[in-house]
Coordinates of N, CA and C in Angstrom, one line a residue:
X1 N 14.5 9.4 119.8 CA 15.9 9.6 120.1 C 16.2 11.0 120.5
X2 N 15.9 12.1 119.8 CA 16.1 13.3 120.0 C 15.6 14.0 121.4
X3 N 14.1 13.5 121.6 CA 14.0 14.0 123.3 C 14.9 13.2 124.1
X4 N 15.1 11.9 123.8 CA 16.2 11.5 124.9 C 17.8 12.5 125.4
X5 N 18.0 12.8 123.5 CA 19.5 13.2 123.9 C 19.0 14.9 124.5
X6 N 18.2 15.5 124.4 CA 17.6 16.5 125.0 C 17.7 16.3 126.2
X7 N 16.9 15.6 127.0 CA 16.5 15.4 128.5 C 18.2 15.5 128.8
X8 N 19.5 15.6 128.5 CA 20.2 15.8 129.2 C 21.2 16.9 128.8
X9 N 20.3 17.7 128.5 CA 21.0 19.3 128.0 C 20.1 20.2 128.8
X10 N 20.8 21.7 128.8 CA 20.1 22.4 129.8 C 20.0 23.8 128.6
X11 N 19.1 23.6 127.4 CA 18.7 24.3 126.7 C 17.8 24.9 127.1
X12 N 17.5 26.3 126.4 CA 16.4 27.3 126.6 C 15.0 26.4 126.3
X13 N 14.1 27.0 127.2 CA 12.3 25.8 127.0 C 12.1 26.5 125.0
X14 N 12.7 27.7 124.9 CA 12.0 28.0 123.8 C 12.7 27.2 122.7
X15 N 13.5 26.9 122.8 CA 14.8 25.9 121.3 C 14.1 25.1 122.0
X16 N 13.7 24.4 123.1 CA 13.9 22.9 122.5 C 12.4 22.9 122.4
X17 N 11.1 23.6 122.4 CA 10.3 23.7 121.8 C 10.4 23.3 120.3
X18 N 11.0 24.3 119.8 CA 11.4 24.3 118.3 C 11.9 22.8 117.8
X19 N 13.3 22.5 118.3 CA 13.6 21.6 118.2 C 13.0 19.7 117.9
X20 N 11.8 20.0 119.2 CA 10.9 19.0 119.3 C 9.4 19.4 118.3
X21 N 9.4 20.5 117.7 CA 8.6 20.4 116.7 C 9.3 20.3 115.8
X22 N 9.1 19.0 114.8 CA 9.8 18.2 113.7 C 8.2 17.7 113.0
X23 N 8.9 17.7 111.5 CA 7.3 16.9 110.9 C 8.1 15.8 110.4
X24 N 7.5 14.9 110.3 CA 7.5 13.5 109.6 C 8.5 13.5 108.9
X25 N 9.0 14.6 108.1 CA 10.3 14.8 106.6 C 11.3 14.6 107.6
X26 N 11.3 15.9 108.5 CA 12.6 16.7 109.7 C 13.0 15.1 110.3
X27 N 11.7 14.6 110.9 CA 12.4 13.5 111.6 C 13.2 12.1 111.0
X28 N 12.9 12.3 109.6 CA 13.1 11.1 108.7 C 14.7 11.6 108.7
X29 N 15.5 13.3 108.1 CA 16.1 13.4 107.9 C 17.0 13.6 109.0
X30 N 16.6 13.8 110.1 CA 17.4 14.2 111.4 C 18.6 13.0 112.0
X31 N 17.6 12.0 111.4 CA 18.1 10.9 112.0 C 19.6 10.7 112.0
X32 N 20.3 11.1 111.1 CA 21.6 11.0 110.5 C 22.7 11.8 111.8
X33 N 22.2 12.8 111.4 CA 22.8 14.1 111.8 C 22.7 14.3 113.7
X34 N 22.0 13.6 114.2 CA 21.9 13.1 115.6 C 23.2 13.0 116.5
X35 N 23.3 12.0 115.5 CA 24.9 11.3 116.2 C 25.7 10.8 114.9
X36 N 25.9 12.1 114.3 CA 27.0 12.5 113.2 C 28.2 12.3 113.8
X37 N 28.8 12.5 114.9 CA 30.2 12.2 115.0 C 30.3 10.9 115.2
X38 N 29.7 10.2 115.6 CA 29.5 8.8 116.4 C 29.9 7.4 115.1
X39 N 29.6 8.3 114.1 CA 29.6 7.2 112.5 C 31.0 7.3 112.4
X40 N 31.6 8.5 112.9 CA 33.5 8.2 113.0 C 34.2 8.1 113.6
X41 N 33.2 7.2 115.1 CA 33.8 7.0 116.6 C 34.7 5.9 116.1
X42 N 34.0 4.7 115.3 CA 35.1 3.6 115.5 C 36.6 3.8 114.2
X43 N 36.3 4.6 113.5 CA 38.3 5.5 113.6 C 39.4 5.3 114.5
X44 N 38.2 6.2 115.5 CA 39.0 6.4 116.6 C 38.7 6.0 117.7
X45 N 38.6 4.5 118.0 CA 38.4 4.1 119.2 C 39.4 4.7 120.6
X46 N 40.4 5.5 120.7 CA 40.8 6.0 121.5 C 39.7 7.3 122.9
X47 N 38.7 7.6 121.6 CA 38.1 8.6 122.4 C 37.3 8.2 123.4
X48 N 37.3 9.1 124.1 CA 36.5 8.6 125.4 C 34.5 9.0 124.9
X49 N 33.5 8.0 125.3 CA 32.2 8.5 124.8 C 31.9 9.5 125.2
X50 N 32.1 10.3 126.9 CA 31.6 11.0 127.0 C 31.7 12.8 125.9
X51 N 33.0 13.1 125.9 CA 33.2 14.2 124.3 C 32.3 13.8 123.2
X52 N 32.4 12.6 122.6 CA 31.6 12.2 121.8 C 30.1 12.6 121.7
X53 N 29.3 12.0 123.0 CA 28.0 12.8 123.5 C 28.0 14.5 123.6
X54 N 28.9 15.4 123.9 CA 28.3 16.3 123.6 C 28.9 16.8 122.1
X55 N 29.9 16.0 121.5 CA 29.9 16.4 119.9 C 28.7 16.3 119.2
X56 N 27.8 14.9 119.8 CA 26.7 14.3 118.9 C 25.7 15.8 119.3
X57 N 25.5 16.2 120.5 CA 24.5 17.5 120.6 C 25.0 18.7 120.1
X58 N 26.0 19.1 120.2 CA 27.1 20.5 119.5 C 26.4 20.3 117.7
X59 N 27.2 18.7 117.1 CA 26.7 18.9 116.1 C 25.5 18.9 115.2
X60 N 24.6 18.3 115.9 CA 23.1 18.6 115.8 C 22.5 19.7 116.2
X61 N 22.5 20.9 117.1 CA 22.1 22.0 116.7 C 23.0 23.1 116.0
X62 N 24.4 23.0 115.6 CA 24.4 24.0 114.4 C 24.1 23.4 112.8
X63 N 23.7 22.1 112.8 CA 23.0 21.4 111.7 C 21.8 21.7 111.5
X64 N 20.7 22.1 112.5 CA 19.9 22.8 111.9 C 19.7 24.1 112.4
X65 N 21.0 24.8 112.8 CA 21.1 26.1 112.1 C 21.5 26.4 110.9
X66 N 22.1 25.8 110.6 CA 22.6 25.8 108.9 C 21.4 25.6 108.4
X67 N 20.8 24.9 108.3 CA 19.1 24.3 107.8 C 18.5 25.7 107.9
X68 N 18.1 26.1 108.7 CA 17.7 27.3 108.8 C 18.1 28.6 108.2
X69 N 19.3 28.8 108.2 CA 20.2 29.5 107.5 C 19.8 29.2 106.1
X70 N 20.1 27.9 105.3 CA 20.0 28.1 104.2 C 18.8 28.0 103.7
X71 N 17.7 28.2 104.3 CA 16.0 28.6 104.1 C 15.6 29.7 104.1
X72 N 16.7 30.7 105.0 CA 16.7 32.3 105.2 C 17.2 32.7 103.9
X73 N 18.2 32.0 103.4 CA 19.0 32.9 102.3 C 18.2 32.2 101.1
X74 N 17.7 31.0 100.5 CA 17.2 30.3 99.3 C 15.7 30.7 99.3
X75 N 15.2 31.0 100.1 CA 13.1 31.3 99.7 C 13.0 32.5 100.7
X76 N 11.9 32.7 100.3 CA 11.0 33.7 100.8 C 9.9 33.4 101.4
X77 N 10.2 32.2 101.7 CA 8.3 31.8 102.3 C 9.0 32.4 104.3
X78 N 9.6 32.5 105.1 CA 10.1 32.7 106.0 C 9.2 34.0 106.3
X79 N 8.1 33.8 106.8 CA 7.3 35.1 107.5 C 8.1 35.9 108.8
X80 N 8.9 35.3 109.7 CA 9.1 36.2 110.8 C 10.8 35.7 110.6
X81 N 11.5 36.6 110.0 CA 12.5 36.6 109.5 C 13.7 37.0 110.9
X82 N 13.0 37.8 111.8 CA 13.6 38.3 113.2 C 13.6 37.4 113.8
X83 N 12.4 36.4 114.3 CA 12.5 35.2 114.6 C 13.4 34.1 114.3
X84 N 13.5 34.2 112.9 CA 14.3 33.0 112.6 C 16.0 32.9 112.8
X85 N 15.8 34.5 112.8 CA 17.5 35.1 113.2 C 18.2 34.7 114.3
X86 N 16.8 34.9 115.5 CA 17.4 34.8 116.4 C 17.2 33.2 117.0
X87 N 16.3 32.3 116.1 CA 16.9 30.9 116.7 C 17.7 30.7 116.2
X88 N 18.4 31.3 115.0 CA 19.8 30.5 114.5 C 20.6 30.8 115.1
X89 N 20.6 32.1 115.8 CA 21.7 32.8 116.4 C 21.9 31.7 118.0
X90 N 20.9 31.4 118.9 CA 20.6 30.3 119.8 C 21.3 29.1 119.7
X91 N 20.8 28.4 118.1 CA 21.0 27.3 118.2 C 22.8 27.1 118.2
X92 N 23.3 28.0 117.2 CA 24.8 28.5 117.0 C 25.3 28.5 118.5
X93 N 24.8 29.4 119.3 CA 25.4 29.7 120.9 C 25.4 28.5 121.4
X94 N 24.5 27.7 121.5 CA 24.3 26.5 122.4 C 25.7 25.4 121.8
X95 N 25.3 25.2 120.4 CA 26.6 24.6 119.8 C 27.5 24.9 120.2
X96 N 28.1 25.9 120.2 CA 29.4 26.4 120.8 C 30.3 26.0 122.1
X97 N 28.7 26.4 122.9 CA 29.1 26.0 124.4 C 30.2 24.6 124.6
X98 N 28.6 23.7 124.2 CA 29.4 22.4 123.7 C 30.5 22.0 123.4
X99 N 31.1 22.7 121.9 CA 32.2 23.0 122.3 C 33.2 23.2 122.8
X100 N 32.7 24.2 123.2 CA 34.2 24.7 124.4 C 33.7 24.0 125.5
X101 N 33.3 23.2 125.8 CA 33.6 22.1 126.9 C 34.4 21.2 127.1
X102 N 34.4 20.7 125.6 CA 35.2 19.6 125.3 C 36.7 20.0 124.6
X103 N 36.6 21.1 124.0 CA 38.3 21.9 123.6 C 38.4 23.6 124.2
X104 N 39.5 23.2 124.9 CA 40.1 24.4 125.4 C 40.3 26.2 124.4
X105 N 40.6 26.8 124.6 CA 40.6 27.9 123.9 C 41.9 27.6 123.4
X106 N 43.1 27.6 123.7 CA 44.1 27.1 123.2 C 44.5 25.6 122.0
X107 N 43.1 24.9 122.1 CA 43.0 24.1 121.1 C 43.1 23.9 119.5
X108 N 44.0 23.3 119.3 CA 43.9 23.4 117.5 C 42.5 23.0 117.0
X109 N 41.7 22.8 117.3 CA 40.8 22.9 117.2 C 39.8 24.0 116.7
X110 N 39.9 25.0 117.2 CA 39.2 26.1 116.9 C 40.0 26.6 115.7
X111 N 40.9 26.0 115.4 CA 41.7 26.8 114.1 C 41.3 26.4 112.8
X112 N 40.9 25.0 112.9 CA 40.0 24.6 112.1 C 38.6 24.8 112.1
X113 N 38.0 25.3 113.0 CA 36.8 25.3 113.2 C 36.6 26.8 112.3
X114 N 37.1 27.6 112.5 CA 37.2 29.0 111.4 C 37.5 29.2 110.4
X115 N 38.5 27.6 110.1 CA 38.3 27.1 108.7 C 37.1 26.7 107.8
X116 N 36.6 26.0 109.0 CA 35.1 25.2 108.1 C 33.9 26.5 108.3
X117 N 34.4 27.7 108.8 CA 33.2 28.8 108.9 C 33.9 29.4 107.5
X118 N 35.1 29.6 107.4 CA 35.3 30.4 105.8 C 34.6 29.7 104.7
X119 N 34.9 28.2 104.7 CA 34.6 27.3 103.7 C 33.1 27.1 103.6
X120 N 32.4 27.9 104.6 CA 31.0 27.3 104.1 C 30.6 28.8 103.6
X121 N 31.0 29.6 104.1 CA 30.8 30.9 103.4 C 31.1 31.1 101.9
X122 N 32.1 31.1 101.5 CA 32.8 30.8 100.7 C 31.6 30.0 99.3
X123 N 31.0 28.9 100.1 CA 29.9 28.3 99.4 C 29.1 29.2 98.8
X124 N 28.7 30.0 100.1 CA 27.4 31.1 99.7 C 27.9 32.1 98.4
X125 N 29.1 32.2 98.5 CA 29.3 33.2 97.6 C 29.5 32.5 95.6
X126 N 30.0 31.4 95.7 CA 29.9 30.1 94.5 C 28.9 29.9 94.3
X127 N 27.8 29.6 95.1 CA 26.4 29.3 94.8 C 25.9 30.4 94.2
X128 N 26.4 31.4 94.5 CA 25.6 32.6 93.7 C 26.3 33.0 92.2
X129 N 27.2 32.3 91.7 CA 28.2 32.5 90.7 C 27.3 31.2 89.8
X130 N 27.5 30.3 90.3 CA 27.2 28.8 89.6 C 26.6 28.9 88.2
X131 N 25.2 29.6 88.3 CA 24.4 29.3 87.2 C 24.9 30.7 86.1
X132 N 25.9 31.4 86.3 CA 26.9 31.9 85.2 C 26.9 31.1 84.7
X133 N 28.0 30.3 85.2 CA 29.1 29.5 84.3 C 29.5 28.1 84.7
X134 N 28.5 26.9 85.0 CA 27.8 25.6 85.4 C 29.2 24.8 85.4
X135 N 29.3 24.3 86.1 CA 30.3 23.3 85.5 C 30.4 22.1 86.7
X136 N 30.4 21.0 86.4 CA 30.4 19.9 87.9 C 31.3 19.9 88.8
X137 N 32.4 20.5 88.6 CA 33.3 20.6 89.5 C 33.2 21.2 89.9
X138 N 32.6 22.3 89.7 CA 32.2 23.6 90.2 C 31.4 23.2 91.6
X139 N 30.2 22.4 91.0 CA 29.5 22.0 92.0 C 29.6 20.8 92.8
X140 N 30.6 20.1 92.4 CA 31.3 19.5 93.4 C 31.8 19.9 94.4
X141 N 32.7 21.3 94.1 CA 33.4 22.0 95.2 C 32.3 22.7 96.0
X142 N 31.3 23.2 95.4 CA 30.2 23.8 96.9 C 29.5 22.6 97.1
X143 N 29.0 21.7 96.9 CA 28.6 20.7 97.7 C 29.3 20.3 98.8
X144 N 30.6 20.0 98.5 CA 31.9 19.8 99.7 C 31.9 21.3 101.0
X145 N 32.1 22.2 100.2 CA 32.1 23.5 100.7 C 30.8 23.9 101.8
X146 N 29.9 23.2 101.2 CA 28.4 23.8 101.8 C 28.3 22.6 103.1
X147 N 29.0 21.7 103.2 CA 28.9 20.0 104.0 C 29.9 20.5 105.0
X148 N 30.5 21.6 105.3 CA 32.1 21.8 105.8 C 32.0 21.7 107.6
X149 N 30.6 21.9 108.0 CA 30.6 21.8 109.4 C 30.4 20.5 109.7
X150 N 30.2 19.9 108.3 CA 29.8 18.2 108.9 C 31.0 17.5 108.9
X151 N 32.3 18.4 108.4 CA 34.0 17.9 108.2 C 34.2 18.2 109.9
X152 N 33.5 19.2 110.7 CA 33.8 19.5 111.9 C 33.9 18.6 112.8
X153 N 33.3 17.1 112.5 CA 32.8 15.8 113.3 C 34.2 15.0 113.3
X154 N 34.9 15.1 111.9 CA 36.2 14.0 111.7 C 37.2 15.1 112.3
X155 N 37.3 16.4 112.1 CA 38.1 17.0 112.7 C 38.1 17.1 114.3
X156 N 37.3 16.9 115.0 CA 37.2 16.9 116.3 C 37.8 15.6 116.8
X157 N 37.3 14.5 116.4 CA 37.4 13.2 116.5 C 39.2 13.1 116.5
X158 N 39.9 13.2 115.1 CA 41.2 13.4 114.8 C 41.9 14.4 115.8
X159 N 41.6 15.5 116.5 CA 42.3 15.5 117.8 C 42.1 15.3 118.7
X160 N 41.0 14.3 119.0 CA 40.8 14.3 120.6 C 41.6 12.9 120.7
X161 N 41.6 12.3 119.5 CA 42.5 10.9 119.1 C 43.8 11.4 119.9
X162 N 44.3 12.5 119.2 CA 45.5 12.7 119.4 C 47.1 11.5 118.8
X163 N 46.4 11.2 117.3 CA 46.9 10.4 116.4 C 47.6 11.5 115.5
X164 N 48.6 10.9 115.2 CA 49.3 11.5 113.9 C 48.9 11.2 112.6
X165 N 48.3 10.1 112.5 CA 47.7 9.4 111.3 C 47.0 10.2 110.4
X166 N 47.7 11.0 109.7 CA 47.1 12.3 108.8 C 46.7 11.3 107.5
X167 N 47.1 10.2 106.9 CA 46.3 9.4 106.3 C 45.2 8.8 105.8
X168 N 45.0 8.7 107.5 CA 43.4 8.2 108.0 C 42.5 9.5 107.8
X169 N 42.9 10.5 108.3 CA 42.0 12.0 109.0 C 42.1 12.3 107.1
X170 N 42.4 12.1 106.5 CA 42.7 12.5 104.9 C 41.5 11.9 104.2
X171 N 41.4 10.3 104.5 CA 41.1 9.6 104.2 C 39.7 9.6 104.0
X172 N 39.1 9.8 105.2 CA 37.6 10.0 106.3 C 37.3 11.6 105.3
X173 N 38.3 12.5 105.2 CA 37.8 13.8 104.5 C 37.3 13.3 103.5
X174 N 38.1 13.0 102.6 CA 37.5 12.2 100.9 C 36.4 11.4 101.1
X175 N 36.2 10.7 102.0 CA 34.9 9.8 102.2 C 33.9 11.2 102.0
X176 N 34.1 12.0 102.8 CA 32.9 13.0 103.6 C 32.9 14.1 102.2
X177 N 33.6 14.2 101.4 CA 33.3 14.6 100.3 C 32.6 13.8 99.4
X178 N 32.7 12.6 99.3 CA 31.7 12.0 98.2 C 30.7 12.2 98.6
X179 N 30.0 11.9 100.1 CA 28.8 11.7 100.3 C 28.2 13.3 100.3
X180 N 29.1 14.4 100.5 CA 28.4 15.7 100.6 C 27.5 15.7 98.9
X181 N 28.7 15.5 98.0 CA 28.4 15.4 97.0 C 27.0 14.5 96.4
X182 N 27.4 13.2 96.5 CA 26.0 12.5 95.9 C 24.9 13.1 97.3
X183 N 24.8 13.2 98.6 CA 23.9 14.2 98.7 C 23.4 15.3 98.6
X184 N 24.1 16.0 97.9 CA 23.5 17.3 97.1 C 22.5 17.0 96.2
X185 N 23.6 16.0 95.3 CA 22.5 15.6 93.9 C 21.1 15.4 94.0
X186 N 20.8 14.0 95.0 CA 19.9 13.9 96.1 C 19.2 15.2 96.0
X187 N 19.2 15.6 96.9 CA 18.9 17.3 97.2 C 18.1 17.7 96.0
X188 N 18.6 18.2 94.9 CA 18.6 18.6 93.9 C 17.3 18.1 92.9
X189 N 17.3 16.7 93.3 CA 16.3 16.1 92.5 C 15.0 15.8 93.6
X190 N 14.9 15.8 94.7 CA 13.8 16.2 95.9 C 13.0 17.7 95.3
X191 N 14.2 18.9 95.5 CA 14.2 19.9 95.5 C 14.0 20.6 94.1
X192 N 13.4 19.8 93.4 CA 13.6 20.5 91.9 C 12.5 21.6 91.6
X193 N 11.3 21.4 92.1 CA 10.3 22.3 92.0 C 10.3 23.6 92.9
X194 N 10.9 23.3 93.9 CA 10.8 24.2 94.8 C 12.3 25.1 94.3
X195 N 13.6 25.0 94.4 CA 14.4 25.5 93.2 C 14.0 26.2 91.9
X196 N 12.8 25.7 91.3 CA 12.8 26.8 90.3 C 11.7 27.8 90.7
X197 N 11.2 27.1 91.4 CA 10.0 28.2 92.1 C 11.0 29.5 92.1
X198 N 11.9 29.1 93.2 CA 12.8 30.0 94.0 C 13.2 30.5 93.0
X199 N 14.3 30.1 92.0 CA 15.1 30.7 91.0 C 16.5 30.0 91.6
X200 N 16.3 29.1 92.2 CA 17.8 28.7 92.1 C 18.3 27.6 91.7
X201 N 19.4 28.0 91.4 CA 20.5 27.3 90.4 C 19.8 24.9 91.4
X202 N 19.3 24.4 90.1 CA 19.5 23.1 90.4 C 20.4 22.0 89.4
X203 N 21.3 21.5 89.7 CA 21.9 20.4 88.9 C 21.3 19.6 87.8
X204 N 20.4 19.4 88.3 CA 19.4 18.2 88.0 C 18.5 18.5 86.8
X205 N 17.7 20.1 86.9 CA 17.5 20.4 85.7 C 18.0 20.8 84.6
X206 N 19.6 21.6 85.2 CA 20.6 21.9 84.3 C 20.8 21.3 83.0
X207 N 21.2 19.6 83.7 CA 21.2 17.9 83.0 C 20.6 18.6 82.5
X208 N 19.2 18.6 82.3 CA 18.2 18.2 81.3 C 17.9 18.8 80.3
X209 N 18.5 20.2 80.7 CA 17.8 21.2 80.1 C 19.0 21.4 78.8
X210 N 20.3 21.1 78.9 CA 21.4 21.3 78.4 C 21.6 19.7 77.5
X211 N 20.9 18.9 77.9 CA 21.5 17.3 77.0 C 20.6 17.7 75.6

């Protein structure tokens, strides 16, 4: 699926290198995040597919810039750290373009889009607080917080609608919070060994360590 939606982008040969080297995990987990907006097309059957297609590409490469991002900041195994900078910095540009193809500069759109960049920030700075002073709601709220570009998919969708239905767009948020949440957990219990390797704060062992 992913060289398909490739063959019709005009990415740098060196990203989509990268991109098309995936191992067996990458491609198991990719699968989702592909065509992330597309799981809240039928919401909004108003939209037209073409926006949609380049949502589904926009949001798949800052998905695994974020991926990459949070491997730059959680380990140290990252040998060429300049390297890694600058595909994130790539994959981010290319997202963007995307984009701004489909919303104007004038768009409310971008208003929230600066929203879900404070709110994932915001994460980084809670994640480093957490294992102070633990609490689940704590880590509920960076779970949600840390998922914020994946809220970028229902907010795009909710204006290209151009529905007033702030109910529904409410509605789809709270969905998109549980699941950030139970996949963290997820996460957490995958990630347990490699987390303490690292030193970082995991839920999972918290549980255990504290019952």
């Amino acid at each position: 699926m992913l060289e398909e939606q490739l063959s019709s982008t005009h990415l740098p040969n060196q990203l989509r290198a990268f991109l098309l080297n995936r191992s067996k995990d990458e491609i198991v987990s990719d699968e989702i995040y592909l065509q992330y907006p597309q799981l809240f097309a039928n919401s909004y059957t108003t939209v037209e597919p073409k926006p949609i297609e380049f949502l589904n590409i926009a949001g798949y490469l800052y998905y695994k810039s974020v991926l990459l991002m949070d491997k730059l900041i959680d380990t140290n195994s990252i040998k060429n750290k300049a390297e890694t900078l600058m595909i994130i910095s790539k994959l981010q540009e290319e997202s963007i373009k995307y984009l701004a193809t489909v919303f104007k500069l004038e768009s409310p759109f971008w208003k929230l889009w600066n929203k879900r960049q404070q709110e994932y920030f915001y994460a980084m700075q809670l994640e480093k607080q957490i294992a102070q002073n633990p609490s689940y709601k704590k880590y509920q709220q960076i779970a949600d917080l840390k998922a914020a570009f994946g809220k970028v998919a229902i907010d795009c969708l909710h204006i290209l609608s151009e529905e007033a239905d702030k109910e529904k767009y409410t509605q789809l948020l709270q969905s998109h919070f549980h699941f950030s949440v139970g996949l963290q957990l997820l996460d957490d219990l995958y990630d347990l060994d490699e987390d303490l390797k690292n030193q970082q704060f995991n839920w999972a062992y918290h549980e255990c360590i504290t019952q």
